[in-house]
Amino acid sequence: MNGVTDYEVMDLAGREEDLDRLCDLNGRIDKCKKEVKRLEKLKEPIEKSIKEQLENSDIGITVGYQVNYKRGTTHRFNDKKLKEERPEIFARYNEKKPLRRFAVKRIETAGEEFDF
């Protein structure tokens, strides 16, 4: 099964209607991802320009907009350091919780490429 273990895999062979619907939905997600990337690239230089215009100000106000670019500090817990320096404490408080990740990626199937 392509080296995949411990996963439940749905085989849609013979279920053309379900397969077509899923292919369509996956293709739409793929298009959305590409559009989000394209828009993010357009947004980045605009944000950079606004930040440059704010200079050292934390807040900028124009007609209809308020821009916040406030300074701050973030606090992050360094679990790798705790695991190295105090493995017994790390083991005592480390919890495993079930989760399911959702991901859609484009693949080629038997030399076929689908265009949506």
mmCIF file of C-alpha atoms in Angstrom:
data_model
loop_
_atom_site.group_PDB
_atom_site.id
_atom_site.type_symbol
_atom_site.label_atom_id
_atom_site.label_comp_id
_atom_site.label_asym_id
_atom_site.label_seq_id
_atom_site.Cartn_x
_atom_site.Cartn_y
_atom_site.Cartn_z
ATOM 1 C CA MET A 1 0.000 0.000 0.000
ATOM 2 C CA ASN A 2 2.679 2.512 -1.108
ATOM 3 C CA GLY A 3 4.600 2.167 2.172
ATOM 4 C CA VAL A 4 1.729 3.683 4.167
ATOM 5 C CA THR A 5 1.121 1.913 7.435
ATOM 6 C CA ASP A 6 -1.292 2.456 10.312
ATOM 7 C CA TYR A 7 -3.642 4.470 8.116
ATOM 8 C CA GLU A 8 -7.160 3.693 7.093
ATOM 9 C CA VAL A 9 -7.362 4.160 3.326
ATOM 10 C CA MET A 10 -10.582 4.466 1.353
ATOM 11 C CA ASP A 11 -10.480 2.671 -1.982
ATOM 12 C CA LEU A 12 -12.856 4.319 -4.434
ATOM 13 C CA ALA A 13 -12.345 1.816 -7.236
ATOM 14 C CA GLY A 14 -15.706 1.114 -8.834
ATOM 15 C CA ARG A 15 -17.336 4.079 -7.114
ATOM 16 C CA GLU A 16 -17.047 6.512 -10.020
ATOM 17 C CA GLU A 17 -19.624 9.000 -8.733
ATOM 18 C CA ASP A 18 -17.845 9.360 -5.366
ATOM 19 C CA LEU A 19 -14.481 9.474 -7.106
ATOM 20 C CA ASP A 20 -15.609 12.196 -9.515
ATOM 21 C CA ARG A 21 -17.040 14.278 -6.667
ATOM 22 C CA LEU A 22 -13.861 13.953 -4.588
ATOM 23 C CA CYS A 23 -11.646 14.746 -7.570
ATOM 24 C CA ASP A 24 -13.694 17.867 -8.233
ATOM 25 C CA LEU A 25 -13.513 18.995 -4.596
ATOM 26 C CA ASN A 26 -9.766 18.305 -4.396
ATOM 27 C CA GLY A 27 -9.210 20.240 -7.621
ATOM 28 C CA ARG A 28 -11.155 23.185 -6.214
ATOM 29 C CA ILE A 29 -9.070 23.130 -3.033
ATOM 30 C CA ASP A 30 -5.905 23.048 -5.149
ATOM 31 C CA LYS A 31 -7.070 26.110 -7.102
ATOM 32 C CA CYS A 32 -7.924 27.935 -3.881
ATOM 33 C CA LYS A 33 -4.463 27.220 -2.440
ATOM 34 C CA LYS A 34 -2.803 28.591 -5.565
ATOM 35 C CA GLU A 35 -4.979 31.717 -5.452
ATOM 36 C CA VAL A 36 -4.190 32.273 -1.745
ATOM 37 C CA LYS A 37 -0.448 32.018 -2.507
ATOM 38 C CA ARG A 38 -0.805 34.466 -5.385
ATOM 39 C CA LEU A 39 -2.714 36.941 -3.220
ATOM 40 C CA GLU A 40 -0.226 36.584 -0.336
ATOM 41 C CA LYS A 41 2.575 37.528 -2.742
ATOM 42 C CA LEU A 42 0.606 40.605 -3.782
ATOM 43 C CA LYS A 43 -0.120 41.524 -0.162
ATOM 44 C CA GLU A 44 3.480 41.321 1.114
ATOM 45 C CA PRO A 45 4.898 44.414 -0.654
ATOM 46 C CA ILE A 46 1.791 46.416 0.242
ATOM 47 C CA GLU A 47 2.218 45.569 3.938
ATOM 48 C CA LYS A 48 5.923 46.371 3.706
ATOM 49 C CA SER A 49 5.128 49.791 2.236
ATOM 50 C CA ILE A 50 2.619 50.548 4.990
ATOM 51 C CA LYS A 51 5.126 49.486 7.679
ATOM 52 C CA GLU A 52 7.787 51.738 6.131
ATOM 53 C CA GLN A 53 5.358 54.669 6.116
ATOM 54 C CA LEU A 54 4.503 54.087 9.781
ATOM 55 C CA GLU A 55 8.218 54.360 10.619
ATOM 56 C CA ASN A 56 8.348 54.156 14.441
ATOM 57 C CA SER A 57 4.632 54.676 15.024
ATOM 58 C CA ASP A 58 2.569 51.868 16.509
ATOM 59 C CA ILE A 59 -0.722 53.055 15.040
ATOM 60 C CA GLY A 60 -1.582 54.783 11.782
ATOM 61 C CA ILE A 61 -4.989 56.289 11.046
ATOM 62 C CA THR A 62 -6.360 57.199 7.638
ATOM 63 C CA VAL A 63 -9.855 57.750 6.326
ATOM 64 C CA GLY A 64 -11.688 54.519 7.086
ATOM 65 C CA TYR A 65 -8.696 52.539 8.378
ATOM 66 C CA GLN A 66 -6.616 52.073 11.474
ATOM 67 C CA VAL A 67 -3.365 50.171 11.132
ATOM 68 C CA ASN A 68 -1.773 48.617 14.218
ATOM 69 C CA TYR A 69 1.902 47.724 14.124
ATOM 70 C CA LYS A 70 2.613 47.414 17.795
ATOM 71 C CA ARG A 71 5.752 46.109 19.382
ATOM 72 C CA GLY A 72 5.550 43.254 21.801
ATOM 73 C CA THR A 73 7.239 40.237 23.219
ATOM 74 C CA THR A 74 6.192 36.673 22.773
ATOM 75 C CA HIS A 75 6.785 33.914 25.285
ATOM 76 C CA ARG A 76 7.370 30.434 23.950
ATOM 77 C CA PHE A 77 7.924 27.307 25.939
ATOM 78 C CA ASN A 78 11.097 25.487 24.867
ATOM 79 C CA ASP A 79 10.067 21.852 25.240
ATOM 80 C CA LYS A 80 13.212 20.618 23.439
ATOM 81 C CA LYS A 81 15.424 22.239 26.069
ATOM 82 C CA LEU A 82 13.301 20.800 28.890
ATOM 83 C CA LYS A 83 13.474 17.351 27.295
ATOM 84 C CA GLU A 84 17.288 17.607 27.104
ATOM 85 C CA GLU A 85 17.915 19.093 30.540
ATOM 86 C CA ARG A 86 15.106 17.532 32.600
ATOM 87 C CA PRO A 87 13.774 14.471 30.758
ATOM 88 C CA GLU A 88 12.000 13.147 33.850
ATOM 89 C CA ILE A 89 9.888 16.315 34.141
ATOM 90 C CA PHE A 90 9.249 16.342 30.405
ATOM 91 C CA ALA A 91 8.057 12.718 30.501
ATOM 92 C CA ARG A 92 5.860 13.418 33.525
ATOM 93 C CA TYR A 93 3.972 16.289 31.885
ATOM 94 C CA ASN A 94 4.124 15.379 28.211
ATOM 95 C CA GLU A 95 0.717 14.261 26.933
ATOM 96 C CA LYS A 96 -0.196 12.626 23.673
ATOM 97 C CA LYS A 97 -3.541 13.664 22.283
ATOM 98 C CA PRO A 98 -5.241 12.255 19.193
ATOM 99 C CA LEU A 99 -5.550 14.478 16.182
ATOM 100 C CA ARG A 100 -6.406 14.267 12.513
ATOM 101 C CA ARG A 101 -4.669 16.448 9.971
ATOM 102 C CA PHE A 102 -6.401 17.358 6.756
ATOM 103 C CA ALA A 103 -4.235 17.860 3.685
ATOM 104 C CA VAL A 104 -4.844 17.806 -0.019
ATOM 105 C CA LYS A 105 -1.962 17.500 -2.420
ATOM 106 C CA ARG A 106 -1.855 17.034 -6.141
ATOM 107 C CA ILE A 107 -0.487 13.720 -7.372
ATOM 108 C CA GLU A 108 -0.031 12.034 -10.709
ATOM 109 C CA THR A 109 -1.817 8.727 -11.163
ATOM 110 C CA ALA A 110 -0.464 6.139 -13.583
ATOM 111 C CA GLY A 111 1.054 8.845 -15.750
ATOM 112 C CA GLU A 112 -2.202 10.800 -15.913
ATOM 113 C CA GLU A 113 -2.382 14.383 -14.815
ATOM 114 C CA PHE A 114 -5.813 15.786 -14.142
ATOM 115 C CA ASP A 115 -6.572 19.402 -14.944
ATOM 116 C CA PHE A 116 -9.534 20.969 -13.204
#
